[in-house]
Amino acid sequence: MTTRLPKLVAFDLDYTLWDLWIDTHVTGPLHRDKNAINEVLDKHNTPISFYKHVPQILHRLRTAEVTIAAASRTSAPTKARSALTLLLVPPMEGSKEGAVKAIDFFNQLEIYPGSKLTHFKKLHQKTEIPYSEMLFFDDEHRNKEVEQLGVTFCLVRNGLDDRTFEQGLAEWRKRHPVEIIEDAAGSTS
Ligand SMILES: [Mg+2]
């Protein structure tokens, strides 16, 4: 069963979903040129876009009813939220629907400085999803500390892409194999 997914998938923002530090590389206010897809501009017209594979990954998770979370320790939470609100995600491949606001994909947003242990404790409190059902993608090795809680951590190099996403899923599946139910006679089914 290779399609098994965790109940919650969380993403860091900077250098995981987009290729900049929202606190230092862009200056507010942010804006969008008409209905430009996957591009928000800052005061100096520096573009903010999701990495190429991110939109379809978000669609896939949403279609599968996986809870999607953002877990960022940026010191500019307002700008990060603003970027997510303005950014338009292209429709699912093959779909005739229009673009969707990026922020509408996220069921939970934990965006504030500090250890990501706090971010995940909050996610657990709010969703009641066990840590064993959480998979986290982040480009900074220090944030692997969330594994203390039981979260599966996947390090992202050069931005989130399909390959990294599949690696994260494979690691989560390996750590949490399907439970084998034994019937009354003791044989496995
Ligand atoms: Mg980051």
mmCIF file of C-alpha atoms and ligand atoms in Angstrom:
data_model
loop_
_atom_site.group_PDB
_atom_site.id
_atom_site.type_symbol
_atom_site.label_atom_id
_atom_site.label_comp_id
_atom_site.label_asym_id
_atom_site.label_seq_id
_atom_site.Cartn_x
_atom_site.Cartn_y
_atom_site.Cartn_z
ATOM 1 C CA MET A 1 0.000 0.000 0.000
ATOM 2 C CA THR A 2 2.145 2.857 -1.222
ATOM 3 C CA THR A 3 -0.477 5.571 -1.138
ATOM 4 C CA ARG A 4 -0.812 5.650 2.650
ATOM 5 C CA LEU A 5 -0.448 9.210 3.927
ATOM 6 C CA PRO A 6 0.070 10.694 7.387
ATOM 7 C CA LYS A 7 -2.888 12.594 8.854
ATOM 8 C CA LEU A 8 -0.932 15.849 8.997
ATOM 9 C CA VAL A 9 1.818 17.201 6.769
ATOM 10 C CA ALA A 10 3.581 20.383 7.866
ATOM 11 C CA PHE A 11 5.855 22.626 5.869
ATOM 12 C CA ASP A 12 8.398 25.222 6.834
ATOM 13 C CA LEU A 13 8.131 28.305 4.576
ATOM 14 C CA ASP A 14 11.562 29.906 3.851
ATOM 15 C CA TYR A 15 13.692 27.726 1.537
ATOM 16 C CA THR A 16 11.152 24.924 1.846
ATOM 17 C CA LEU A 17 8.161 26.356 -0.059
ATOM 18 C CA TRP A 18 9.794 29.530 -1.458
ATOM 19 C CA ASP A 19 13.401 30.520 -2.138
ATOM 20 C CA LEU A 20 13.919 33.463 0.195
ATOM 21 C CA TRP A 21 13.804 34.624 3.765
ATOM 22 C CA ILE A 22 10.558 36.483 4.103
ATOM 23 C CA ASP A 23 11.902 38.586 7.007
ATOM 24 C CA THR A 24 15.092 39.898 5.368
ATOM 25 C CA HIS A 25 14.809 39.475 1.579
ATOM 26 C CA VAL A 26 11.497 41.184 0.944
ATOM 27 C CA THR A 27 10.015 44.498 2.002
ATOM 28 C CA GLY A 28 6.333 45.079 2.629
ATOM 29 C CA PRO A 29 3.777 45.922 1.621
ATOM 30 C CA LEU A 30 3.360 42.973 -0.715
ATOM 31 C CA HIS A 31 1.113 43.056 -3.759
ATOM 32 C CA ARG A 32 0.105 40.984 -6.754
ATOM 33 C CA ASP A 33 0.002 42.012 -10.398
ATOM 34 C CA LYS A 34 -3.659 41.407 -11.321
ATOM 35 C CA ASN A 35 -4.335 37.673 -11.101
ATOM 36 C CA ALA A 36 -0.757 36.571 -11.684
ATOM 37 C CA ILE A 37 -0.378 32.902 -10.817
ATOM 38 C CA ASN A 38 2.197 31.858 -8.230
ATOM 39 C CA GLU A 39 3.776 35.286 -7.961
ATOM 40 C CA VAL A 40 3.555 37.975 -5.326
ATOM 41 C CA LEU A 41 5.731 41.095 -5.462
ATOM 42 C CA ASP A 42 7.255 43.096 -2.668
ATOM 43 C CA LYS A 43 7.646 46.876 -2.466
ATOM 44 C CA HIS A 44 10.624 46.719 -4.862
ATOM 45 C CA ASN A 45 8.973 44.129 -7.135
ATOM 46 C CA THR A 46 11.054 41.251 -5.825
ATOM 47 C CA PRO A 47 8.967 38.155 -6.638
ATOM 48 C CA ILE A 48 7.874 35.535 -4.117
ATOM 49 C CA SER A 49 6.795 32.213 -5.654
ATOM 50 C CA PHE A 50 6.355 28.638 -4.483
ATOM 51 C CA TYR A 51 8.897 26.160 -5.854
ATOM 52 C CA LYS A 52 7.669 24.506 -9.046
ATOM 53 C CA HIS A 53 6.334 21.239 -7.581
ATOM 54 C CA VAL A 54 4.679 22.785 -4.516
ATOM 55 C CA PRO A 55 1.248 23.565 -6.033
ATOM 56 C CA GLN A 56 0.539 19.977 -7.117
ATOM 57 C CA ILE A 57 1.800 18.622 -3.788
ATOM 58 C CA LEU A 58 -0.672 20.891 -1.985
ATOM 59 C CA HIS A 59 -3.495 19.751 -4.279
ATOM 60 C CA ARG A 60 -2.626 16.121 -3.713
ATOM 61 C CA LEU A 61 -2.734 16.492 0.067
ATOM 62 C CA ARG A 62 -5.937 18.483 0.036
ATOM 63 C CA THR A 63 -7.656 15.955 -2.229
ATOM 64 C CA ALA A 64 -6.607 13.192 0.171
ATOM 65 C CA GLU A 65 -8.036 15.231 3.090
ATOM 66 C CA VAL A 66 -4.666 15.413 4.829
ATOM 67 C CA THR A 67 -4.403 18.287 7.312
ATOM 68 C CA ILE A 68 -1.897 20.791 5.930
ATOM 69 C CA ALA A 69 0.089 23.012 8.290
ATOM 70 C CA ALA A 70 2.694 25.749 7.973
ATOM 71 C CA ALA A 71 5.295 25.772 10.745
ATOM 72 C CA SER A 72 7.646 28.721 10.431
ATOM 73 C CA ARG A 73 9.870 30.484 12.932
ATOM 74 C CA THR A 74 10.147 33.665 10.860
ATOM 75 C CA SER A 75 10.416 36.944 12.716
ATOM 76 C CA ALA A 76 8.016 38.458 10.152
ATOM 77 C CA PRO A 77 4.776 36.499 10.634
ATOM 78 C CA THR A 78 2.569 39.261 9.223
ATOM 79 C CA LYS A 79 4.519 39.378 5.967
ATOM 80 C CA ALA A 80 4.464 35.581 5.731
ATOM 81 C CA ARG A 81 0.683 35.499 6.147
ATOM 82 C CA SER A 82 0.325 38.313 3.653
ATOM 83 C CA ALA A 83 2.367 36.368 1.091
ATOM 84 C CA LEU A 84 0.243 33.245 1.610
ATOM 85 C CA THR A 85 -2.955 35.285 1.307
ATOM 86 C CA LEU A 86 -1.911 36.982 -1.938
ATOM 87 C CA LEU A 87 -0.242 34.011 -3.616
ATOM 88 C CA LEU A 88 -2.485 32.240 -6.127
ATOM 89 C CA VAL A 89 -1.893 28.518 -6.573
ATOM 90 C CA PRO A 90 -2.582 27.175 -10.076
ATOM 91 C CA PRO A 91 -5.411 24.629 -10.340
ATOM 92 C CA MET A 92 -4.830 20.903 -10.125
ATOM 93 C CA GLU A 93 -3.320 19.482 -13.313
ATOM 94 C CA GLY A 94 -6.124 18.703 -15.742
ATOM 95 C CA SER A 95 -8.704 20.664 -13.749
ATOM 96 C CA LYS A 96 -10.714 23.506 -15.242
ATOM 97 C CA GLU A 97 -11.145 25.255 -11.907
ATOM 98 C CA GLY A 98 -9.547 28.596 -11.221
ATOM 99 C CA ALA A 99 -6.577 29.409 -9.051
ATOM 100 C CA VAL A 100 -6.837 29.047 -5.273
ATOM 101 C CA LYS A 101 -5.365 31.329 -2.621
ATOM 102 C CA ALA A 102 -2.368 29.588 -1.077
ATOM 103 C CA ILE A 103 -3.597 30.289 2.443
ATOM 104 C CA ASP A 104 -6.798 28.312 1.755
ATOM 105 C CA PHE A 105 -4.773 25.095 1.558
ATOM 106 C CA PHE A 106 -3.480 25.467 5.095
ATOM 107 C CA ASN A 107 -5.678 24.118 7.868
ATOM 108 C CA GLN A 108 -3.206 25.313 10.490
ATOM 109 C CA LEU A 109 -0.696 28.147 10.603
ATOM 110 C CA GLU A 110 1.957 28.272 13.308
ATOM 111 C CA ILE A 111 4.126 31.226 12.340
ATOM 112 C CA TYR A 112 6.254 32.880 15.029
ATOM 113 C CA PRO A 113 9.878 32.764 16.225
ATOM 114 C CA GLY A 114 11.205 30.156 18.613
ATOM 115 C CA SER A 115 11.799 26.416 18.779
ATOM 116 C CA LYS A 116 9.590 24.352 16.490
ATOM 117 C CA LEU A 117 8.843 22.093 19.413
ATOM 118 C CA THR A 118 6.346 24.809 20.386
ATOM 119 C CA HIS A 119 4.866 24.872 16.895
ATOM 120 C CA PHE A 120 4.244 21.127 16.960
ATOM 121 C CA LYS A 121 2.906 21.043 20.506
ATOM 122 C CA LYS A 122 0.353 23.651 19.399
ATOM 123 C CA LEU A 123 -0.508 21.657 16.275
ATOM 124 C CA HIS A 124 -1.062 18.587 18.420
ATOM 125 C CA GLN A 125 -3.244 20.521 20.906
ATOM 126 C CA LYS A 126 -5.348 22.113 18.180
ATOM 127 C CA THR A 127 -5.838 19.092 15.914
ATOM 128 C CA GLU A 128 -5.580 16.201 18.418
ATOM 129 C CA ILE A 129 -3.614 14.363 15.746
ATOM 130 C CA PRO A 130 -0.917 12.128 17.275
ATOM 131 C CA TYR A 131 2.707 13.089 16.575
ATOM 132 C CA SER A 132 3.199 9.703 14.929
ATOM 133 C CA GLU A 133 0.780 10.879 12.210
ATOM 134 C CA MET A 134 2.790 14.036 11.475
ATOM 135 C CA LEU A 135 5.381 14.493 8.733
ATOM 136 C CA PHE A 136 7.415 17.696 8.596
ATOM 137 C CA PHE A 137 9.448 19.146 5.726
ATOM 138 C CA ASP A 138 12.064 21.769 6.603
ATOM 139 C CA ASP A 139 15.402 22.932 5.154
ATOM 140 C CA GLU A 140 17.110 23.541 8.517
ATOM 141 C CA HIS A 141 18.669 20.600 10.264
ATOM 142 C CA ARG A 142 18.261 22.143 13.743
ATOM 143 C CA ASN A 143 14.499 21.769 13.421
ATOM 144 C CA LYS A 144 14.896 18.004 13.410
ATOM 145 C CA GLU A 145 14.519 18.386 17.178
ATOM 146 C CA VAL A 146 10.765 17.887 16.666
ATOM 147 C CA GLU A 147 11.549 14.177 16.301
ATOM 148 C CA GLN A 148 11.743 14.156 20.128
ATOM 149 C CA LEU A 149 7.975 14.413 20.016
ATOM 150 C CA GLY A 150 7.548 11.571 17.537
ATOM 151 C CA VAL A 151 7.130 13.703 14.408
ATOM 152 C CA THR A 152 8.877 12.387 11.263
ATOM 153 C CA PHE A 153 11.298 15.034 9.976
ATOM 154 C CA CYS A 154 12.392 15.270 6.350
ATOM 155 C CA LEU A 155 15.275 17.582 5.452
ATOM 156 C CA VAL A 156 14.672 19.650 2.301
ATOM 157 C CA ARG A 157 17.649 20.597 0.120
ATOM 158 C CA ASN A 158 17.175 23.113 -2.703
ATOM 159 C CA GLY A 159 13.466 23.509 -2.045
ATOM 160 C CA LEU A 160 10.594 21.061 -1.813
ATOM 161 C CA ASP A 161 10.156 18.927 -4.909
ATOM 162 C CA ASP A 162 8.328 15.700 -5.782
ATOM 163 C CA ARG A 163 11.364 13.570 -5.075
ATOM 164 C CA THR A 164 11.899 14.988 -1.587
ATOM 165 C CA PHE A 165 8.188 14.737 -0.885
ATOM 166 C CA GLU A 166 8.170 11.040 -1.823
ATOM 167 C CA GLN A 167 11.286 10.448 0.297
ATOM 168 C CA GLY A 168 9.525 11.987 3.290
ATOM 169 C CA LEU A 169 6.445 9.846 2.749
ATOM 170 C CA ALA A 170 8.568 6.705 2.373
ATOM 171 C CA GLU A 171 10.399 7.456 5.624
ATOM 172 C CA TRP A 172 7.130 8.041 7.467
ATOM 173 C CA ARG A 173 5.672 4.763 6.119
ATOM 174 C CA LYS A 174 8.803 2.878 7.151
ATOM 175 C CA ARG A 175 8.589 4.210 10.694
ATOM 176 C CA HIS A 176 4.890 3.575 10.959
ATOM 177 C CA PRO A 177 4.088 0.320 9.208
ATOM 178 C CA VAL A 178 0.494 -0.781 8.878
ATOM 179 C CA GLU A 179 -0.590 -2.695 11.942
ATOM 180 C CA ILE A 180 -1.303 -6.309 11.176
ATOM 181 C CA ILE A 181 -4.568 -7.383 12.703
ATOM 182 C CA GLU A 182 -4.611 -10.891 14.080
ATOM 183 C CA ASP A 183 -7.859 -12.795 13.976
ATOM 184 C CA ALA A 184 -9.131 -15.006 16.801
ATOM 185 C CA ALA A 185 -7.330 -18.066 15.463
ATOM 186 C CA GLY A 186 -4.039 -16.228 15.658
ATOM 187 C CA SER A 187 -3.297 -16.211 11.955
ATOM 188 C CA THR A 188 -2.531 -12.926 10.335
ATOM 189 C CA SER A 189 -4.777 -11.415 7.724
HETATM 190 MG MG MG B 1 13.445 27.391 6.268
#
